[in-house]
mmCIF file of C-alpha atoms and ligand atoms in Angstrom:
data_model
loop_
_atom_site.group_PDB
_atom_site.id
_atom_site.type_symbol
_atom_site.label_atom_id
_atom_site.label_comp_id
_atom_site.label_asym_id
_atom_site.label_seq_id
_atom_site.Cartn_x
_atom_site.Cartn_y
_atom_site.Cartn_z
ATOM 1 C CA UNK U 1 29.897 5.263 2.791
ATOM 2 C CA UNK U 2 29.495 4.724 -0.913
ATOM 3 C CA UNK U 3 26.916 2.911 -3.031
ATOM 4 C CA UNK U 4 28.578 0.454 -5.412
ATOM 5 C CA UNK U 5 25.660 -1.710 -6.561
ATOM 6 C CA UNK U 6 21.965 -1.285 -7.412
ATOM 7 C CA UNK U 7 20.206 -4.446 -8.559
ATOM 8 C CA UNK U 8 16.487 -4.705 -9.351
ATOM 9 C CA UNK U 9 14.828 -8.104 -8.930
ATOM 10 C CA UNK U 10 11.346 -8.679 -10.380
ATOM 11 C CA UNK U 11 9.451 -11.626 -8.928
ATOM 12 C CA UNK U 12 6.330 -13.682 -9.743
ATOM 13 C CA UNK U 13 4.917 -16.231 -7.327
ATOM 14 C CA UNK U 14 2.174 -18.593 -8.468
ATOM 15 C CA UNK U 15 -0.655 -19.256 -6.016
ATOM 16 C CA UNK U 16 -3.951 -21.123 -6.104
ATOM 17 C CA UNK U 17 -5.816 -18.092 -4.903
ATOM 18 C CA UNK U 18 -5.032 -14.763 -6.557
ATOM 19 C CA UNK U 19 -5.079 -11.381 -4.818
ATOM 20 C CA UNK U 20 -8.723 -10.510 -3.987
ATOM 21 C CA UNK U 21 -9.725 -14.177 -4.019
ATOM 22 C CA UNK U 22 -10.290 -17.007 -6.472
ATOM 23 C CA UNK U 23 -9.808 -16.256 -10.153
ATOM 24 C CA UNK U 24 -12.946 -15.299 -12.068
ATOM 25 C CA UNK U 25 -14.230 -17.852 -14.611
ATOM 26 C CA UNK U 26 -12.095 -18.026 -17.724
ATOM 27 C CA UNK U 27 -9.209 -16.145 -16.098
ATOM 28 C CA UNK U 28 -5.853 -17.674 -15.363
ATOM 29 C CA UNK U 29 -4.996 -18.896 -18.864
ATOM 30 C CA UNK U 30 -3.086 -15.666 -19.181
ATOM 31 C CA UNK U 31 -1.030 -14.069 -16.437
ATOM 32 C CA UNK U 32 -3.189 -10.940 -16.478
ATOM 33 C CA UNK U 33 -6.956 -10.636 -16.373
ATOM 34 C CA UNK U 34 -9.812 -8.289 -15.574
ATOM 35 C CA UNK U 35 -12.073 -8.651 -12.586
ATOM 36 C CA UNK U 36 -15.331 -6.859 -13.566
ATOM 37 C CA UNK U 37 -16.837 -4.545 -12.466
ATOM 38 C CA UNK U 38 -13.282 -3.333 -11.661
ATOM 39 C CA UNK U 39 -11.369 -1.973 -14.626
ATOM 40 C CA UNK U 40 -7.802 -2.480 -13.416
ATOM 41 C CA UNK U 41 -5.597 -5.307 -14.644
ATOM 42 C CA UNK U 42 -4.858 -8.057 -12.118
ATOM 43 C CA UNK U 43 -2.322 -10.855 -12.135
ATOM 44 C CA UNK U 44 -2.866 -14.542 -11.491
ATOM 45 C CA UNK U 45 0.532 -14.362 -9.764
ATOM 46 C CA UNK U 46 1.789 -12.373 -6.824
ATOM 47 C CA UNK U 47 4.231 -10.005 -8.503
ATOM 48 C CA UNK U 48 6.660 -7.514 -7.067
ATOM 49 C CA UNK U 49 9.973 -5.738 -7.685
ATOM 50 C CA UNK U 50 12.743 -5.714 -5.108
ATOM 51 C CA UNK U 51 15.873 -3.618 -5.197
ATOM 52 C CA UNK U 52 19.173 -4.441 -3.515
ATOM 53 C CA UNK U 53 21.559 -1.565 -2.860
ATOM 54 C CA UNK U 54 25.099 -2.465 -1.796
ATOM 55 C CA UNK U 55 27.806 -0.263 -0.302
ATOM 56 C CA UNK U 56 31.581 -0.469 -0.672
ATOM 57 C CA UNK U 57 31.692 -1.480 3.003
ATOM 58 C CA UNK U 58 29.572 -4.577 2.226
ATOM 59 C CA UNK U 59 26.281 -3.390 3.709
ATOM 60 C CA UNK U 60 23.047 -4.187 1.887
ATOM 61 C CA UNK U 61 19.761 -2.280 1.871
ATOM 62 C CA UNK U 62 16.565 -3.828 0.510
ATOM 63 C CA UNK U 63 13.698 -1.958 -1.090
ATOM 64 C CA UNK U 64 10.498 -2.942 -2.819
ATOM 65 C CA UNK U 65 8.081 -1.227 -5.171
ATOM 66 C CA UNK U 66 4.433 -2.150 -5.334
ATOM 67 C CA UNK U 67 4.472 -3.845 -8.735
ATOM 68 C CA UNK U 68 1.333 -5.979 -9.050
ATOM 69 C CA UNK U 69 1.742 -6.169 -12.841
ATOM 70 C CA UNK U 70 4.781 -5.809 -15.124
ATOM 71 C CA UNK U 71 7.492 -5.604 -12.426
ATOM 72 C CA UNK U 72 10.054 -5.593 -15.259
ATOM 73 C CA UNK U 73 9.068 -1.991 -15.990
ATOM 74 C CA UNK U 74 10.210 -0.983 -12.504
ATOM 75 C CA UNK U 75 13.340 -3.086 -13.001
ATOM 76 C CA UNK U 76 14.204 -1.271 -16.231
ATOM 77 C CA UNK U 77 13.685 2.167 -14.701
ATOM 78 C CA UNK U 78 15.879 1.279 -11.731
ATOM 79 C CA UNK U 79 18.654 -0.284 -13.778
ATOM 80 C CA UNK U 80 18.728 2.174 -16.687
ATOM 81 C CA UNK U 81 17.805 5.479 -15.030
ATOM 82 C CA UNK U 82 18.254 5.350 -11.259
ATOM 83 C CA UNK U 83 21.234 3.053 -10.667
ATOM 84 C CA UNK U 84 23.709 5.259 -12.609
ATOM 85 C CA UNK U 85 22.924 8.303 -10.447
ATOM 86 C CA UNK U 86 22.949 6.342 -7.173
ATOM 87 C CA UNK U 87 26.252 4.558 -7.709
ATOM 88 C CA UNK U 88 29.133 6.436 -6.106
ATOM 89 C CA UNK U 89 26.812 8.417 -3.814
ATOM 90 C CA UNK U 90 26.555 8.312 -0.021
ATOM 91 C CA UNK U 91 23.426 6.406 1.109
ATOM 92 C CA UNK U 92 23.140 8.742 4.121
ATOM 93 C CA UNK U 93 22.164 11.534 1.693
ATOM 94 C CA UNK U 94 18.671 10.072 1.330
ATOM 95 C CA UNK U 95 16.646 13.266 0.881
ATOM 96 C CA UNK U 96 19.156 14.643 -1.588
ATOM 97 C CA UNK U 97 19.105 11.396 -3.564
ATOM 98 C CA UNK U 98 15.288 11.390 -3.656
ATOM 99 C CA UNK U 99 15.375 14.799 -5.303
ATOM 100 C CA UNK U 100 18.112 13.739 -7.713
ATOM 101 C CA UNK U 101 16.019 10.713 -8.781
ATOM 102 C CA UNK U 102 12.760 12.691 -8.970
ATOM 103 C CA UNK U 103 14.341 15.423 -11.099
ATOM 104 C CA UNK U 104 15.694 12.985 -13.719
ATOM 105 C CA UNK U 105 12.400 12.709 -15.614
ATOM 106 C CA UNK U 106 10.302 15.401 -13.929
ATOM 107 C CA UNK U 107 10.340 17.873 -16.783
ATOM 108 C CA UNK U 108 9.337 15.111 -19.179
ATOM 109 C CA UNK U 109 6.180 14.553 -17.171
ATOM 110 C CA UNK U 110 7.218 11.335 -15.401
ATOM 111 C CA UNK U 111 6.367 12.441 -11.865
ATOM 112 C CA UNK U 112 4.005 9.592 -11.086
ATOM 113 C CA UNK U 113 3.261 6.026 -12.107
ATOM 114 C CA UNK U 114 6.026 3.496 -12.681
ATOM 115 C CA UNK U 115 8.741 6.153 -12.349
ATOM 116 C CA UNK U 116 7.755 6.935 -8.771
ATOM 117 C CA UNK U 117 7.276 3.236 -7.984
ATOM 118 C CA UNK U 118 10.905 2.676 -8.972
ATOM 119 C CA UNK U 119 12.098 5.694 -6.962
ATOM 120 C CA UNK U 120 10.109 4.415 -3.981
ATOM 121 C CA UNK U 121 11.827 1.037 -4.067
ATOM 122 C CA UNK U 122 15.226 2.788 -3.983
ATOM 123 C CA UNK U 123 14.050 5.171 -1.257
ATOM 124 C CA UNK U 124 13.022 2.219 0.932
ATOM 125 C CA UNK U 125 16.375 0.497 0.314
ATOM 126 C CA UNK U 126 18.231 3.691 1.239
ATOM 127 C CA UNK U 127 16.301 3.901 4.527
ATOM 128 C CA UNK U 128 17.132 0.260 5.254
ATOM 129 C CA UNK U 129 20.803 1.034 4.575
ATOM 130 C CA UNK U 130 20.785 4.173 6.713
ATOM 131 C CA UNK U 131 19.333 2.157 9.587
ATOM 132 C CA UNK U 132 22.013 -0.489 9.203
ATOM 133 C CA UNK U 133 24.810 2.086 8.943
ATOM 134 C CA UNK U 134 23.631 3.949 12.044
ATOM 135 C CA UNK U 135 22.544 0.855 13.969
ATOM 136 C CA UNK U 136 18.975 2.118 14.411
ATOM 137 C CA UNK U 137 15.543 0.882 13.366
ATOM 138 C CA UNK U 138 14.043 3.014 10.588
ATOM 139 C CA UNK U 139 11.165 4.313 12.740
ATOM 140 C CA UNK U 140 13.776 5.703 15.145
ATOM 141 C CA UNK U 141 15.536 7.557 12.347
ATOM 142 C CA UNK U 142 12.151 8.940 11.300
ATOM 143 C CA UNK U 143 11.834 10.556 14.721
ATOM 144 C CA UNK U 144 10.439 7.752 16.843
ATOM 145 C CA UNK U 145 7.321 5.615 17.186
ATOM 146 C CA UNK U 146 4.085 7.382 18.104
ATOM 147 C CA UNK U 147 2.672 3.985 19.168
ATOM 148 C CA UNK U 148 3.934 0.690 20.532
ATOM 149 C CA UNK U 149 2.260 -1.387 17.811
ATOM 150 C CA UNK U 150 0.400 -0.565 14.623
ATOM 151 C CA UNK U 151 -3.391 -0.907 14.516
ATOM 152 C CA UNK U 152 -4.596 -2.528 11.305
ATOM 153 C CA UNK U 153 -7.708 -3.603 9.463
ATOM 154 C CA UNK U 154 -8.315 -6.889 7.688
ATOM 155 C CA UNK U 155 -8.666 -6.001 4.019
ATOM 156 C CA UNK U 156 -10.860 -7.313 1.274
ATOM 157 C CA UNK U 157 -12.772 -10.252 2.740
ATOM 158 C CA UNK U 158 -12.304 -12.023 -0.610
ATOM 159 C CA UNK U 159 -15.236 -14.444 -0.617
ATOM 160 C CA UNK U 160 -18.012 -14.670 -3.230
ATOM 161 C CA UNK U 161 -21.116 -14.479 -1.002
ATOM 162 C CA UNK U 162 -22.203 -12.190 1.848
ATOM 163 C CA UNK U 163 -22.562 -15.229 4.100
ATOM 164 C CA UNK U 164 -18.994 -16.391 3.418
ATOM 165 C CA UNK U 165 -17.638 -12.881 3.941
ATOM 166 C CA UNK U 166 -19.361 -12.713 7.329
ATOM 167 C CA UNK U 167 -17.933 -16.137 8.227
ATOM 168 C CA UNK U 168 -14.438 -15.032 7.244
ATOM 169 C CA UNK U 169 -14.743 -11.814 9.257
ATOM 170 C CA UNK U 170 -15.962 -13.786 12.278
ATOM 171 C CA UNK U 171 -12.881 -16.021 12.065
ATOM 172 C CA UNK U 172 -10.753 -12.889 12.429
ATOM 173 C CA UNK U 173 -12.943 -11.537 15.246
ATOM 174 C CA UNK U 174 -12.122 -14.773 17.092
ATOM 175 C CA UNK U 175 -8.431 -13.917 16.625
ATOM 176 C CA UNK U 176 -8.889 -10.435 18.077
ATOM 177 C CA UNK U 177 -9.326 -8.308 14.924
ATOM 178 C CA UNK U 178 -11.917 -5.538 15.099
ATOM 179 C CA UNK U 179 -11.634 -3.678 11.783
ATOM 180 C CA UNK U 180 -12.580 -4.928 8.317
ATOM 181 C CA UNK U 181 -12.667 -3.520 4.820
ATOM 182 C CA UNK U 182 -15.037 -4.826 2.210
ATOM 183 C CA UNK U 183 -13.877 -4.863 -1.430
ATOM 184 C CA UNK U 184 -17.121 -3.526 -2.907
ATOM 185 C CA UNK U 185 -18.269 -1.535 -5.931
ATOM 186 C CA UNK U 186 -20.922 -4.024 -7.047
ATOM 187 C CA UNK U 187 -23.758 -1.520 -7.240
ATOM 188 C CA UNK U 188 -25.020 0.807 -4.531
ATOM 189 C CA UNK U 189 -27.821 -1.475 -3.384
ATOM 190 C CA UNK U 190 -25.641 -4.597 -3.240
ATOM 191 C CA UNK U 191 -22.841 -2.753 -1.436
ATOM 192 C CA UNK U 192 -25.272 -1.502 1.212
ATOM 193 C CA UNK U 193 -26.664 -5.034 1.692
ATOM 194 C CA UNK U 194 -23.153 -6.531 1.944
ATOM 195 C CA UNK U 195 -21.862 -4.068 4.496
ATOM 196 C CA UNK U 196 -25.204 -4.225 6.328
ATOM 197 C CA UNK U 197 -24.864 -7.980 6.787
ATOM 198 C CA UNK U 198 -21.373 -7.474 8.218
ATOM 199 C CA UNK U 199 -22.664 -4.817 10.625
ATOM 200 C CA UNK U 200 -25.470 -7.102 11.747
ATOM 201 C CA UNK U 201 -23.134 -10.053 12.333
ATOM 202 C CA UNK U 202 -20.216 -8.147 13.902
ATOM 203 C CA UNK U 203 -22.154 -5.587 15.956
ATOM 204 C CA UNK U 204 -21.495 -1.922 16.626
ATOM 205 C CA UNK U 205 -18.032 -2.574 18.085
ATOM 206 C CA UNK U 206 -16.536 -3.514 14.721
ATOM 207 C CA UNK U 207 -14.909 -0.896 12.504
ATOM 208 C CA UNK U 208 -16.252 -1.412 8.992
ATOM 209 C CA UNK U 209 -14.740 0.180 5.886
ATOM 210 C CA UNK U 210 -15.766 0.019 2.253
ATOM 211 C CA UNK U 211 -13.621 0.209 -0.898
ATOM 212 C CA UNK U 212 -15.719 1.075 -3.971
ATOM 213 C CA UNK U 213 -12.865 0.673 -6.492
ATOM 214 C CA UNK U 214 -13.701 3.924 -8.347
ATOM 215 C CA UNK U 215 -16.896 2.592 -9.961
ATOM 216 C CA UNK U 216 -19.483 5.213 -8.959
ATOM 217 C CA UNK U 217 -20.713 8.586 -10.132
ATOM 218 C CA UNK U 218 -21.024 11.452 -7.688
ATOM 219 C CA UNK U 219 -24.790 10.890 -7.294
ATOM 220 C CA UNK U 220 -24.355 7.178 -6.628
ATOM 221 C CA UNK U 221 -21.570 7.930 -4.173
ATOM 222 C CA UNK U 222 -23.771 10.384 -2.260
ATOM 223 C CA UNK U 223 -26.505 7.760 -2.036
ATOM 224 C CA UNK U 224 -24.022 5.113 -0.865
ATOM 225 C CA UNK U 225 -22.316 7.579 1.478
ATOM 226 C CA UNK U 226 -25.557 8.401 3.333
ATOM 227 C CA UNK U 227 -26.292 4.701 3.870
ATOM 228 C CA UNK U 228 -22.729 4.085 5.068
ATOM 229 C CA UNK U 229 -23.033 6.972 7.534
ATOM 230 C CA UNK U 230 -26.167 5.357 8.961
ATOM 231 C CA UNK U 231 -24.278 2.068 9.307
ATOM 232 C CA UNK U 232 -21.415 3.797 11.145
ATOM 233 C CA UNK U 233 -18.849 2.941 8.478
ATOM 234 C CA UNK U 234 -15.320 4.243 9.129
ATOM 235 C CA UNK U 235 -14.544 5.316 5.573
ATOM 236 C CA UNK U 236 -15.711 5.122 1.990
ATOM 237 C CA UNK U 237 -12.641 4.530 -0.175
ATOM 238 C CA UNK U 238 -12.172 5.308 -3.867
ATOM 239 C CA UNK U 239 -15.797 5.994 -4.764
ATOM 240 C CA UNK U 240 -15.208 7.986 -7.984
ATOM 241 C CA UNK U 241 -12.582 8.095 -10.776
ATOM 242 C CA UNK U 242 -9.319 9.215 -9.199
ATOM 243 C CA UNK U 243 -8.785 12.197 -11.520
ATOM 244 C CA UNK U 244 -12.033 13.816 -10.384
ATOM 245 C CA UNK U 245 -10.917 15.687 -7.275
ATOM 246 C CA UNK U 246 -13.818 18.136 -7.465
ATOM 247 C CA UNK U 247 -16.510 15.430 -7.257
ATOM 248 C CA UNK U 248 -14.738 13.921 -4.256
ATOM 249 C CA UNK U 249 -14.774 17.369 -2.640
ATOM 250 C CA UNK U 250 -18.509 17.716 -3.259
ATOM 251 C CA UNK U 251 -19.069 14.194 -1.933
ATOM 252 C CA UNK U 252 -17.012 14.847 1.193
ATOM 253 C CA UNK U 253 -19.118 17.895 1.876
ATOM 254 C CA UNK U 254 -22.423 16.072 1.249
ATOM 255 C CA UNK U 255 -21.973 12.967 3.412
ATOM 256 C CA UNK U 256 -20.854 12.320 6.984
ATOM 257 C CA UNK U 257 -18.887 9.142 6.253
ATOM 258 C CA UNK U 258 -15.169 10.006 5.848
ATOM 259 C CA UNK U 259 -13.899 9.819 2.265
ATOM 260 C CA UNK U 260 -10.611 7.940 1.793
ATOM 261 C CA UNK U 261 -8.337 8.300 -1.208
ATOM 262 C CA UNK U 262 -4.730 7.829 -2.141
ATOM 263 C CA UNK U 263 -3.444 4.554 -3.533
ATOM 264 C CA UNK U 264 -3.347 6.179 -6.990
ATOM 265 C CA UNK U 265 -1.166 9.101 -5.858
ATOM 266 C CA UNK U 266 2.560 9.043 -5.224
ATOM 267 C CA UNK U 267 3.943 12.356 -4.052
ATOM 268 C CA UNK U 268 3.230 15.373 -1.881
ATOM 269 C CA UNK U 269 2.526 17.289 -5.084
ATOM 270 C CA UNK U 270 -0.201 14.838 -6.082
ATOM 271 C CA UNK U 271 -1.818 14.853 -2.628
ATOM 272 C CA UNK U 272 -1.687 18.611 -2.238
ATOM 273 C CA UNK U 273 -4.868 19.442 -4.225
ATOM 274 C CA UNK U 274 -6.824 16.764 -2.343
ATOM 275 C CA UNK U 275 -6.056 18.601 0.883
ATOM 276 C CA UNK U 276 -6.476 22.092 -0.545
ATOM 277 C CA UNK U 277 -9.893 21.196 -1.956
ATOM 278 C CA UNK U 278 -10.950 19.171 1.113
ATOM 279 C CA UNK U 279 -11.634 16.221 -1.176
ATOM 280 C CA UNK U 280 -10.505 13.507 1.249
ATOM 281 C CA UNK U 281 -10.771 12.982 5.013
ATOM 282 C CA UNK U 282 -8.272 10.117 5.060
ATOM 283 C CA UNK U 283 -5.184 9.729 2.829
ATOM 284 C CA UNK U 284 -3.964 6.323 1.698
ATOM 285 C CA UNK U 285 -0.523 6.546 0.093
ATOM 286 C CA UNK U 286 1.282 3.238 -0.427
ATOM 287 C CA UNK U 287 4.918 3.019 0.693
ATOM 288 C CA UNK U 288 5.538 0.856 -2.403
ATOM 289 C CA UNK U 289 4.443 3.757 -4.630
ATOM 290 C CA UNK U 290 5.442 6.828 -2.625
ATOM 291 C CA UNK U 291 8.377 5.497 -0.605
ATOM 292 C CA UNK U 292 9.009 6.091 3.080
ATOM 293 C CA UNK U 293 10.252 9.658 2.546
ATOM 294 C CA UNK U 294 7.165 10.883 0.691
ATOM 295 C CA UNK U 295 4.626 9.071 2.893
ATOM 296 C CA UNK U 296 6.135 10.806 5.932
ATOM 297 C CA UNK U 297 5.926 14.174 4.171
ATOM 298 C CA UNK U 298 2.363 13.506 2.991
ATOM 299 C CA UNK U 299 1.451 12.512 6.549
ATOM 300 C CA UNK U 300 2.837 15.722 8.007
ATOM 301 C CA UNK U 301 1.112 17.782 5.341
ATOM 302 C CA UNK U 302 -2.186 15.954 6.054
ATOM 303 C CA UNK U 303 -1.786 16.612 9.760
ATOM 304 C CA UNK U 304 -1.816 20.344 9.083
ATOM 305 C CA UNK U 305 -5.264 19.826 7.515
ATOM 306 C CA UNK U 306 -6.544 17.585 10.332
ATOM 307 C CA UNK U 307 -6.642 14.696 7.893
ATOM 308 C CA UNK U 308 -5.725 11.161 8.967
ATOM 309 C CA UNK U 309 -3.593 8.548 7.266
ATOM 310 C CA UNK U 310 -4.524 4.956 6.467
ATOM 311 C CA UNK U 311 -1.598 3.762 4.327
ATOM 312 C CA UNK U 312 -2.503 1.390 1.510
ATOM 313 C CA UNK U 313 -0.793 -2.009 1.569
ATOM 314 C CA UNK U 314 -1.786 -4.639 -0.972
ATOM 315 C CA UNK U 315 0.670 -7.032 -2.616
ATOM 316 C CA UNK U 316 3.892 -5.674 -1.145
ATOM 317 C CA UNK U 317 5.891 -8.752 -0.161
ATOM 318 C CA UNK U 318 7.868 -8.414 3.037
ATOM 319 C CA UNK U 319 10.126 -5.416 2.521
ATOM 320 C CA UNK U 320 7.175 -3.231 1.592
ATOM 321 C CA UNK U 321 5.208 -4.447 4.612
ATOM 322 C CA UNK U 322 8.108 -3.775 7.000
ATOM 323 C CA UNK U 323 8.613 -0.323 5.440
ATOM 324 C CA UNK U 324 4.896 0.418 5.875
ATOM 325 C CA UNK U 325 5.042 -0.600 9.544
ATOM 326 C CA UNK U 326 8.034 1.666 10.289
ATOM 327 C CA UNK U 327 6.386 4.542 8.435
ATOM 328 C CA UNK U 328 3.034 4.029 10.178
ATOM 329 C CA UNK U 329 4.863 4.052 13.517
ATOM 330 C CA UNK U 330 6.381 7.454 12.755
ATOM 331 C CA UNK U 331 3.210 9.178 11.482
ATOM 332 C CA UNK U 332 1.403 11.154 14.198
ATOM 333 C CA UNK U 333 -2.010 11.064 12.521
ATOM 334 C CA UNK U 334 -2.344 7.345 11.778
ATOM 335 C CA UNK U 335 -5.836 5.862 11.568
ATOM 336 C CA UNK U 336 -5.188 2.255 10.520
ATOM 337 C CA UNK U 337 -2.706 0.353 8.332
ATOM 338 C CA UNK U 338 -4.039 -2.169 5.816
ATOM 339 C CA UNK U 339 -3.525 -5.889 6.461
ATOM 340 C CA UNK U 340 -3.880 -8.552 3.752
ATOM 341 C CA UNK U 341 -3.666 -11.937 5.519
ATOM 342 C CA UNK U 342 -2.975 -14.101 2.413
ATOM 343 C CA UNK U 343 -0.276 -11.705 1.142
ATOM 344 C CA UNK U 344 1.258 -11.474 4.606
ATOM 345 C CA UNK U 345 1.633 -15.242 4.689
ATOM 346 C CA UNK U 346 3.380 -15.343 1.295
ATOM 347 C CA UNK U 347 5.605 -12.408 2.279
ATOM 348 C CA UNK U 348 6.732 -14.152 5.450
ATOM 349 C CA UNK U 349 7.908 -17.126 3.400
ATOM 350 C CA UNK U 350 10.439 -14.794 1.768
ATOM 351 C CA UNK U 351 11.785 -13.473 5.070
ATOM 352 C CA UNK U 352 14.424 -15.065 7.254
ATOM 353 C CA UNK U 353 12.367 -14.279 10.337
ATOM 354 C CA UNK U 354 8.663 -13.520 9.989
ATOM 355 C CA UNK U 355 6.871 -10.245 10.583
ATOM 356 C CA UNK U 356 4.164 -10.498 13.206
ATOM 357 C CA UNK U 357 0.567 -9.331 13.027
ATOM 358 C CA UNK U 358 -1.698 -10.494 15.841
ATOM 359 C CA UNK U 359 -4.990 -9.453 17.445
ATOM 360 C CA UNK U 360 -5.401 -6.438 15.194
ATOM 361 C CA UNK U 361 -1.872 -5.041 15.486
ATOM 362 C CA UNK U 362 1.410 -5.274 13.604
ATOM 363 C CA UNK U 363 4.499 -5.541 15.751
ATOM 364 C CA UNK U 364 7.221 -3.006 14.949
ATOM 365 C CA UNK U 365 10.608 -4.621 14.129
ATOM 366 C CA UNK U 366 13.057 -3.219 16.677
ATOM 367 C CA UNK U 367 16.408 -4.013 15.074
ATOM 368 C CA UNK U 368 18.549 -1.880 12.770
ATOM 369 C CA UNK U 369 17.194 -0.869 9.381
ATOM 370 C CA UNK U 370 13.805 -2.241 8.368
ATOM 371 C CA UNK U 371 14.455 -5.145 10.722
ATOM 372 C CA UNK U 372 13.701 -7.829 8.145
ATOM 373 C CA UNK U 373 16.021 -9.891 5.991
ATOM 374 C CA UNK U 374 14.974 -11.386 2.663
ATOM 375 C CA UNK U 375 15.863 -15.035 2.284
ATOM 376 C CA UNK U 376 17.930 -14.373 -0.817
ATOM 377 C CA UNK U 377 18.428 -18.007 -1.728
ATOM 378 C CA UNK U 378 14.660 -18.568 -1.712
ATOM 379 C CA UNK U 379 14.210 -15.370 -3.698
ATOM 380 C CA UNK U 380 16.656 -16.519 -6.397
ATOM 381 C CA UNK U 381 14.980 -19.959 -6.551
ATOM 382 C CA UNK U 382 11.559 -18.374 -7.059
ATOM 383 C CA UNK U 383 12.989 -15.997 -9.630
ATOM 384 C CA UNK U 384 14.432 -18.858 -11.705
HETATM 385 MG MG1 MG L 401 -8.286 0.237 -2.485
#
């Protein structure tokens, strides 16, 4: 088996409703905008970067990086740096190729960020290829599924008022979903009120989670954390700036609510200090940023620390979702996988046969590779 082609395909899809809900006032004239109080850049489009790896025998593996903004950066890294070292190699040498790719820019300090996003896309495509070559679903090659289907939580509840968020959550309760994450970070008092209204409406049976989007200080996080413990919240995600591991460690020690962290990190090396310092109770790597290979390794490393995994999954479109499902199946210490209903719907429009998420669980594709096929004609139309 020999790789003969590596093509990166950036994509932008225009939608009425952006990721995390309607566009804030004044946004949308430009592709990218801010969503205060969050500091990260968001896109009015759904953006992603796919990679297509082809073998001399005519097999194709698909990968995807999480690329919510500037997917062309991932494209450039893949085409200029990664493709030349992958071409001519055997796709069955996945672990070896990961190291080859990682080492290319490691000593120049590019062992995170866009570089790892690009490597992750290729890693996912190589797993898809390996599955197709060996005639096995990816989860099987990873050592088997620890569960029949993947438990998930409905993420974000992107509605402007507490009342509308409760209504939205109740719609999903009707459909059998029991776990919800609130996109918060609007001030400690407001966050407590918002999650409190969800608890009141959904009852003690519901799993409630809160994402603070890195807006708080340690003191504010402790205050919020105590209230969340009282409300039986399943985790407090991203309370403090992601570089501040020590404050997370102090927070984790001070409050009973589990602290979740990880969408900013991309490798076992980056997660290591979080475990060593007991700064997180739940790790949230994204397969679109860490790849299947690293998320499995991070999961095994976390297991040795009795830490659970709740993989992040935001605007990955199709390939990334399938890769996350296979990976979540093969992780022993899975808590929940993220589920973004509006993104899922868009992703399925790019697939020849849809992925299924129902009653709080993703179904695991059981055919060779990732078990999903991109509708390439539709992809090329959207790309034009
Ligand atoms: Mg988050």
